[in-house]
Coordinates of C-alpha atoms in Angstrom, one line a residue:
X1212 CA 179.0 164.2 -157.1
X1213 CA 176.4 167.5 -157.0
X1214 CA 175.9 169.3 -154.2
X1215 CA 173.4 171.9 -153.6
X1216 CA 173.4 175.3 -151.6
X1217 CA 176.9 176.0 -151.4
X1218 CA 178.1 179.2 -150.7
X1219 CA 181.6 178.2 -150.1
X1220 CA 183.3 176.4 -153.1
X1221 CA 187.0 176.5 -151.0
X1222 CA 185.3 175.1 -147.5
X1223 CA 183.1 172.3 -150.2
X1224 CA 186.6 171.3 -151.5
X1225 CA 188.8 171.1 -148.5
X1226 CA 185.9 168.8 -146.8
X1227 CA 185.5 166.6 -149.3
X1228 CA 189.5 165.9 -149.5
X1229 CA 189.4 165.3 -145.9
X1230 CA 188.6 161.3 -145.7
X1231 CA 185.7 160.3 -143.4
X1232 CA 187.5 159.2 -140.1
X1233 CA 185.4 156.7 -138.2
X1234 CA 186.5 156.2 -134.6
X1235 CA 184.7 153.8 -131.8
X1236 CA 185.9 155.4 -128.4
X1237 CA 185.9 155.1 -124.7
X1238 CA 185.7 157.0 -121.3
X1239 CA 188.6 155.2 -120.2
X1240 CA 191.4 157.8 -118.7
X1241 CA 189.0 160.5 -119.5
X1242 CA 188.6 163.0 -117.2
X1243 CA 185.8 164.1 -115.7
X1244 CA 185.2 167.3 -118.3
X1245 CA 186.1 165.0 -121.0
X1246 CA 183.5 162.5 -122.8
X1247 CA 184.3 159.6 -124.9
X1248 CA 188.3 160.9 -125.0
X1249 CA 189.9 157.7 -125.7
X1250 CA 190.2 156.6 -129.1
X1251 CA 190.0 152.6 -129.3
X1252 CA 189.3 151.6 -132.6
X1253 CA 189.6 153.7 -136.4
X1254 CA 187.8 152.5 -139.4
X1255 CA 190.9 150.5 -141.0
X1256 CA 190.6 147.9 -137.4
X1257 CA 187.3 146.8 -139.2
X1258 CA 187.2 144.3 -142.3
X1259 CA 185.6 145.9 -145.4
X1260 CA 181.9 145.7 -145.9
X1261 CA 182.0 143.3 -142.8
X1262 CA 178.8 144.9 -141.3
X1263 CA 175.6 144.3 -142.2
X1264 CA 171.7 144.4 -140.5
X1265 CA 170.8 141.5 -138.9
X1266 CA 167.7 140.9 -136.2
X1267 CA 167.7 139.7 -132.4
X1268 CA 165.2 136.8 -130.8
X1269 CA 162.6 140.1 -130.3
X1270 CA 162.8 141.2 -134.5
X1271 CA 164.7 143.7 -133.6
X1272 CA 167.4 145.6 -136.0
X1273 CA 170.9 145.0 -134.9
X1274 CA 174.2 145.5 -136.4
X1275 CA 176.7 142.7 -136.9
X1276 CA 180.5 143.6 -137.3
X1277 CA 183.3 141.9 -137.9
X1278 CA 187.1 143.3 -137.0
X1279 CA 190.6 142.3 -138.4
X1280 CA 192.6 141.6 -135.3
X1281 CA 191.0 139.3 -132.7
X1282 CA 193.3 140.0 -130.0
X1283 CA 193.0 143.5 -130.0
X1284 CA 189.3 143.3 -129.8
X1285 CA 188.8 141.2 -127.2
X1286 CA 191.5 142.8 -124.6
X1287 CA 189.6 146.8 -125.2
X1288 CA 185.6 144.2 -125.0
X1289 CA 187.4 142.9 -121.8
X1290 CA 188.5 146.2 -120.6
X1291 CA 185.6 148.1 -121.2
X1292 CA 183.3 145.3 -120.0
X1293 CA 180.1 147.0 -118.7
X1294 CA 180.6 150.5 -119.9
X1295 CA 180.1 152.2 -123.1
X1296 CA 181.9 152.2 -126.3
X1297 CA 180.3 155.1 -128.6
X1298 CA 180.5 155.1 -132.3
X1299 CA 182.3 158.5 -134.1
X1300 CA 182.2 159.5 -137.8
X1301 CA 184.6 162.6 -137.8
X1302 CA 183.5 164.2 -134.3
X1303 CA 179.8 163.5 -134.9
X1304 CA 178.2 160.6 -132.2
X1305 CA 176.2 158.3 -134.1
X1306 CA 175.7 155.6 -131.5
X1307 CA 177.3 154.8 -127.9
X1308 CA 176.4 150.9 -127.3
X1309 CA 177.6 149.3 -123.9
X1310 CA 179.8 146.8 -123.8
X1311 CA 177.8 143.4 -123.0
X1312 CA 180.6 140.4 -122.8
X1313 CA 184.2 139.5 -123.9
X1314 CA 184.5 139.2 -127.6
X1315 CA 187.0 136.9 -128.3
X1316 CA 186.3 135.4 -131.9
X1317 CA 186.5 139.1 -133.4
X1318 CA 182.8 140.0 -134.0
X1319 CA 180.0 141.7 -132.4
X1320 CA 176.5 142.7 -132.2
X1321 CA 175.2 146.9 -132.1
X1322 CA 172.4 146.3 -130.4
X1323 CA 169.8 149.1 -128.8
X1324 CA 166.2 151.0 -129.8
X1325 CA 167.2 151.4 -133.4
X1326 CA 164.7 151.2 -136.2
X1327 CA 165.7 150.3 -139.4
X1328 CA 166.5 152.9 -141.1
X1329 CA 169.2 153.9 -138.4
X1330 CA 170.3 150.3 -138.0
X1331 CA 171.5 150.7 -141.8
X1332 CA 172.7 153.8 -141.3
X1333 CA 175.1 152.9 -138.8
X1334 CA 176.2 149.6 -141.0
X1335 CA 176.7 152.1 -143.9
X1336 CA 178.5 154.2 -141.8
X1337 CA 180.8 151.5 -140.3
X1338 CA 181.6 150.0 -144.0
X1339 CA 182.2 153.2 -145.3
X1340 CA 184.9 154.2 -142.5
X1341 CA 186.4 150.9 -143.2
X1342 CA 187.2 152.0 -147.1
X1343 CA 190.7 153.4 -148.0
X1344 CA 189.0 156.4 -149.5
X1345 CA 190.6 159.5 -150.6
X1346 CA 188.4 161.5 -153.2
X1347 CA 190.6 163.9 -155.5
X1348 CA 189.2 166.4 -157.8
X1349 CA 189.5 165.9 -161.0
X1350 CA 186.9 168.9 -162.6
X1351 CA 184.4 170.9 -161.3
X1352 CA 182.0 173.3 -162.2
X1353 CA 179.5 175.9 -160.2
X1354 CA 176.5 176.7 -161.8
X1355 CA 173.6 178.9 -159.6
X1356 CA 170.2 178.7 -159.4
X1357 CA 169.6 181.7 -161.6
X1358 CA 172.3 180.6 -164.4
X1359 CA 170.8 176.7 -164.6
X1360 CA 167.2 178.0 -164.7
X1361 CA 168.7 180.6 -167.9
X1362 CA 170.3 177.6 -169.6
X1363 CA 167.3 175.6 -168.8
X1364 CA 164.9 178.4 -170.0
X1365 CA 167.1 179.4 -173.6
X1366 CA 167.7 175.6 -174.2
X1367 CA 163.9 174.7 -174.4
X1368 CA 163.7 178.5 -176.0
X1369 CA 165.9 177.2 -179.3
X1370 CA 164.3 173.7 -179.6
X1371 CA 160.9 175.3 -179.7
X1372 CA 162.3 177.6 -182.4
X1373 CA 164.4 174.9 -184.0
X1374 CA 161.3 172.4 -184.1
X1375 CA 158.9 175.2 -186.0
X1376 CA 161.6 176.0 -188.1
X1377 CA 161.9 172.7 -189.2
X1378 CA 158.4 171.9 -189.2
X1379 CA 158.0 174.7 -191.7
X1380 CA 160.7 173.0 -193.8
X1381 CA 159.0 169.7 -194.3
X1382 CA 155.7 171.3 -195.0
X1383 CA 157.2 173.9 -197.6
X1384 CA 159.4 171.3 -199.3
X1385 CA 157.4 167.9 -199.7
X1386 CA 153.8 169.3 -199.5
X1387 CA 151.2 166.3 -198.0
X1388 CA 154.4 164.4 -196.9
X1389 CA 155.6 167.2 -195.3
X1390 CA 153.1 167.5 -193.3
X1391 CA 152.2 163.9 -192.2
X1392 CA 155.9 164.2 -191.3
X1393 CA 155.1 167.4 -189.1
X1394 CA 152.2 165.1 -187.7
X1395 CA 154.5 162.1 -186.9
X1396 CA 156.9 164.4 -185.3
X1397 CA 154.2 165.7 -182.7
X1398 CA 153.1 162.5 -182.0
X1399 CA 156.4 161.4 -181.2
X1400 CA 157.4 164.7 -179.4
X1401 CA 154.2 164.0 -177.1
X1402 CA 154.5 159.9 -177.2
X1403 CA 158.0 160.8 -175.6
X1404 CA 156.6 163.3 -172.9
X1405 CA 154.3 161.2 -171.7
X1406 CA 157.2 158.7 -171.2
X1407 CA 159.1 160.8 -169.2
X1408 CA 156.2 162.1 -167.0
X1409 CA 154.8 157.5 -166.5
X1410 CA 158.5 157.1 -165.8
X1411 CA 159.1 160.0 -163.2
X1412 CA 162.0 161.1 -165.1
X1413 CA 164.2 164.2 -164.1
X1414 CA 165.1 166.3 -167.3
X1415 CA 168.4 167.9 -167.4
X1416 CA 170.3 170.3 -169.9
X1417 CA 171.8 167.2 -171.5
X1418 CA 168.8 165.1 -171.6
X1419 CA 167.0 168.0 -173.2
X1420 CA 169.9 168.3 -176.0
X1421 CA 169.4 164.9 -176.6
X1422 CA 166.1 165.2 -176.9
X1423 CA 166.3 168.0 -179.4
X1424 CA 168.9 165.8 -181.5
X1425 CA 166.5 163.2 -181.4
X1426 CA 163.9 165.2 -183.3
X1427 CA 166.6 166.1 -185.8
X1428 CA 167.3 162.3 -185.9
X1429 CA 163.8 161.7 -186.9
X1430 CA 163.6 164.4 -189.7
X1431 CA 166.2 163.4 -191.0
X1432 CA 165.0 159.3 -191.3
X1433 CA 161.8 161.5 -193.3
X1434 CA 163.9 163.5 -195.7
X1435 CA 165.6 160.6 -197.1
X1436 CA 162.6 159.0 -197.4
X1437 CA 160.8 161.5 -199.3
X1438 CA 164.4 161.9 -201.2
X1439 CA 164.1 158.7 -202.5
X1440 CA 160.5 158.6 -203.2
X1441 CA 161.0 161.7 -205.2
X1442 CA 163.9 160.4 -207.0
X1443 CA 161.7 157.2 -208.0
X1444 CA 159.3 160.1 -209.4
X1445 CA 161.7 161.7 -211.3
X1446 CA 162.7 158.3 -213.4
X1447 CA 158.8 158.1 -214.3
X1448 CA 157.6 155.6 -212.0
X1449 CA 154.0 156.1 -210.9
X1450 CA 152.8 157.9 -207.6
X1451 CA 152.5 153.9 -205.7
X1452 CA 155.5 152.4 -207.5
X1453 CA 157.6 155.7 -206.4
X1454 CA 155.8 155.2 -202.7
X1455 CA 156.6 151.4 -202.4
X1456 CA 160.2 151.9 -203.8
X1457 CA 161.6 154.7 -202.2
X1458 CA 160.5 153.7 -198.6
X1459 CA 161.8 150.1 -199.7
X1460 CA 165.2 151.6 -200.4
X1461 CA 165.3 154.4 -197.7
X1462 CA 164.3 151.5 -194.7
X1463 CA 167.7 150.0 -194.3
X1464 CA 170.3 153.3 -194.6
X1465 CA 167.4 154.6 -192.1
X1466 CA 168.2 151.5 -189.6
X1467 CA 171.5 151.3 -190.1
X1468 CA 172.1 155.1 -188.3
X1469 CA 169.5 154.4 -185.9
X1470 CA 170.7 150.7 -185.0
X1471 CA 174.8 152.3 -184.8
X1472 CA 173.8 155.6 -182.7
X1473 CA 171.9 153.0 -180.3
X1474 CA 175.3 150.9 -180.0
X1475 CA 176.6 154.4 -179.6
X1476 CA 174.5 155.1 -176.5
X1477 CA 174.8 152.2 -174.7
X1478 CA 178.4 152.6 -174.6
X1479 CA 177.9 155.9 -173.4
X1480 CA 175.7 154.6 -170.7
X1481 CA 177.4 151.2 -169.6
X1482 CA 180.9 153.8 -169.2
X1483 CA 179.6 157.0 -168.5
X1484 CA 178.5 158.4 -165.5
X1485 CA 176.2 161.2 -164.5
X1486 CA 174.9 163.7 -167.0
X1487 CA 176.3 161.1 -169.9
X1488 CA 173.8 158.1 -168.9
X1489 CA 171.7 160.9 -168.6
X1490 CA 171.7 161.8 -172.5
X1491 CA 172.6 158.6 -173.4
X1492 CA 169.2 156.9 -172.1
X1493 CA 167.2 159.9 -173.6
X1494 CA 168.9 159.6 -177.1
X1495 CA 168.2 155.7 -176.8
X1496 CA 164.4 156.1 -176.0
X1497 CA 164.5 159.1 -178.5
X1498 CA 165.5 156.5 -181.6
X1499 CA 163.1 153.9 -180.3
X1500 CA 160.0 156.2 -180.3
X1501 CA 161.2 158.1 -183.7
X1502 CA 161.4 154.3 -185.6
X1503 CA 157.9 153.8 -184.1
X1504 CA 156.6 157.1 -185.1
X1505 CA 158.1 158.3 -188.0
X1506 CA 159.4 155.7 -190.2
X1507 CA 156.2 152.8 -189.9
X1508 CA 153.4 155.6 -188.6
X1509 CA 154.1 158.1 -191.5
X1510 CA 154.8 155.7 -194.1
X1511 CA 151.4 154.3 -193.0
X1512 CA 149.8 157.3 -193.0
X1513 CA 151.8 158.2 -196.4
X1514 CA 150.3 154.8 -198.0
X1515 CA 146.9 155.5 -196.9
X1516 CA 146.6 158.7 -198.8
X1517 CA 147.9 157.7 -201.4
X1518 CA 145.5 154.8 -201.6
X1519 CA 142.5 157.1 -200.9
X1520 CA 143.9 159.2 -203.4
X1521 CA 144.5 162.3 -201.5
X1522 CA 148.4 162.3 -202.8
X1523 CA 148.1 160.9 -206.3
X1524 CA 150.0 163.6 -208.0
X1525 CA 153.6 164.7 -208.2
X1526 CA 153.3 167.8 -207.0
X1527 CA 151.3 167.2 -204.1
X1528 CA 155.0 165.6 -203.3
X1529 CA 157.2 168.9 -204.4
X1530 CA 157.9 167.3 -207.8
X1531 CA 157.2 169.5 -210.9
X1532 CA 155.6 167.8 -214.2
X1533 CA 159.3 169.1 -215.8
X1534 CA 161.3 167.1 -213.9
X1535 CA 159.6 163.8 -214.5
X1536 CA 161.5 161.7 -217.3
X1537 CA 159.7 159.3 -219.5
X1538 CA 160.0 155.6 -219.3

C-alpha cells in the first residue's frame, strides 16, 4: 500500500491498524442534540460480499444487501418502520435511507438519488465493513519527493553512462560488429520506449533497473556471438563460414538464458506484488524486444555486410592475421 502526502508516519500507522468499523444506525432513544446515536447494526451482521448494484423498475442504481440473522433484521425494519436508518463507515455518513417495509427474509434494497458511481461506493463500502480485516505492518519505508526525484534522476544518470560506456566497448572491440550491435541496441532502447509511452506505462526505480539490466542482457547475447564468430576465425574458417557458424552455435546458449530469465520473471510476477510485477513485466518485455532486435536484426544486418562485402576481412571483426591458424 503507497500513500502520498504524509506528514505524519505515527498518525498513517495507528489509522491504518484501526479496522474500518461500519455501523447502520438509528434516532431511536436519541435525544434531541443527538443524531443517528443508536447503533443497530456493525459490519460483521452482514454476509460477506453479499451487496452488490442492482436497478429499480425506473433504471435506477440501487443497492441490494443481504444480512446473517433474519430475526434481528426484521424486529430493528419493524421498529424503525418509517424513519431513517443511516449508513456509517467509522464516524463518516455515507447514506441515511428510510426504512420502507418489514424485512423479514433478511435482505434489502438502498434505494435513493444515487448515481452509479456512489451506488458502488456504498456496496464497496458495505462489503468491505463486512471483512474480518486487521492490516499489520510488516515493512515500511518513507521516501520524499525530493529523495525519489534524486534516485530517479542518478538512476537514469548511470544507465546513460553505463549504456555509452558499453556502447564504446562493442565498437572498440569487434569493429563493424560492434557497431551494428551499438545500432541494434538503439533500436531496441527506442522500440522499448515507444512501448511504454503506446501502453501508458508508469516507470518506477525498479522498472528502470530492469530496464538497464535488460540492455546488459542484450550485450551480452552480442558478445557471445561475436565470441564465437571470432573463434570460428581463429581455426581458419572463412569470413561467411565463421558468420554462419558462430551465430549457429551462439543461438541456442543465447535462448536458453533468455527463455530461463523469462520463467524467472513470471514467477516474479504471478507471486509478487507491487514494485516486483513491476520489474518483472519490464525485464519480460526487455528479453522479448532484445531477441527481436539484437540477435535476428543484427545478425541480419551482420549477414548483409558481409554479403555486400563491407566486412570481408578479419580485422574488420577485431581478429589479427596472427591469430588465424591454417587449415
Amino acid at each position: 500500500m503507497k500513500v502520498a502526502g504524509v506528514t505524519n508516519e505515527a498518525e498513517v500507522r495507528k489509522t491504518m491498524k484501526e479496522p474500518a468499523n461500519l455501523t447502520f444506525r438509528s434516532n431511536d432513544g436519541c435525544k434531541e442534540d443527538k443524531q443517528f446515536c443508536k447503533i443497530e447494526l456493525r459490519g460483521d451482521d452482514f454476509v460477506e460480499n453479499g451487496a452488490s448494484v442492482a436497478y429499480d423498475n425506473l433504471n435506477q442504481p440501487m443497492i441490494d444487501i443481504k444480512v446473517k440473522d433474519k430475526a434481528k433484521f426484521a424486529e430493528i425494519t419493524e421498529r424503525l418502520l418509517g424513519q431513517e436508518l443511516a449508513i456509517y463507515m467509522d464516524d463518516t455518513l455515507l447514506s441515511a435511507p428510510t426504512v420502507r417495509a418489514v424485512l423479514t427474509d433478511g435482505t434489502a434494497q438502498i434505494t435513493g438519488s444515487y448515481s452509479l458511481d456512489e451506488a458502488k461506493q456504498i456496496r464497496d463500502t458495505i462489503n468491505l465493513g463486512a471483512l474480518p480485516l486487521k492490516l499489520t505492518e510488516k515493512y515500511s519505508q518513507s521516501v520524499g519527493a525530493t529523495l525519489g526525484m534524486e534516485s530517479l534522476t542518478k538512476t537514469i544518470q548511470a544507465g546513460l553512462i553505463a549504456s555509452a560506456l558499453i556502447l564504446l566497448f562493442m565498437v572498440g572491440m569487434y569493429r563493424i560488429p560492434g557497431l551494428l550491435a551499438s545500432f541494434a541496441l538503439i533500436v531496441h532502447t527506442w522500440l522499448l520506449i515507444l512501448i511504454f509511452v503506446l501502453a501508458d506505462f508508469t516507470l518506477t526505480l525498479p522498472g528502470i533497473a530492469a530496464f538497464i539490466l535488460g540492455i546488459g542482457m542484450a550485450v551480452d547475447a552480442n558478445i557471445i556471438t561475436y565470441e564465437r564468430i571470432r573463434e570460428e576465425m581463429r581455426s581458419g574458417k572463412s569470413i561467411a563460414s565463421s558468420v554462419k557458424a558462430g551465430g549457429k552455435s551462439s543461438f541456442r546458449t543465447i535462448m536458453d538464458s533468455n527463455i530461463t530469465t523469462i520463467i524467472v520473471a513470471a514467477v516474479m510476477f504471478a507471486f509478487g506484488t507491487g514494485a516486483v510485477k513491476g520489474f518483472a513485466v519490464v525485464l519480460i518485455l526487455e528479453i522479448i524486444v532484445s531477441i527481436a532486435t539484437n540477435v535476428y536484426f543484427s545478425r541480419f544486418l551482420l549477414n548483409l555486410l558481409v554479403k555486400m562485402g563491407w566486412a570481408s576481412k578479419p580485422k574488420h571483426f577485431g581478429v589479427k592475421e596472427s591469430d588465424i591458424r591454417a587449415l
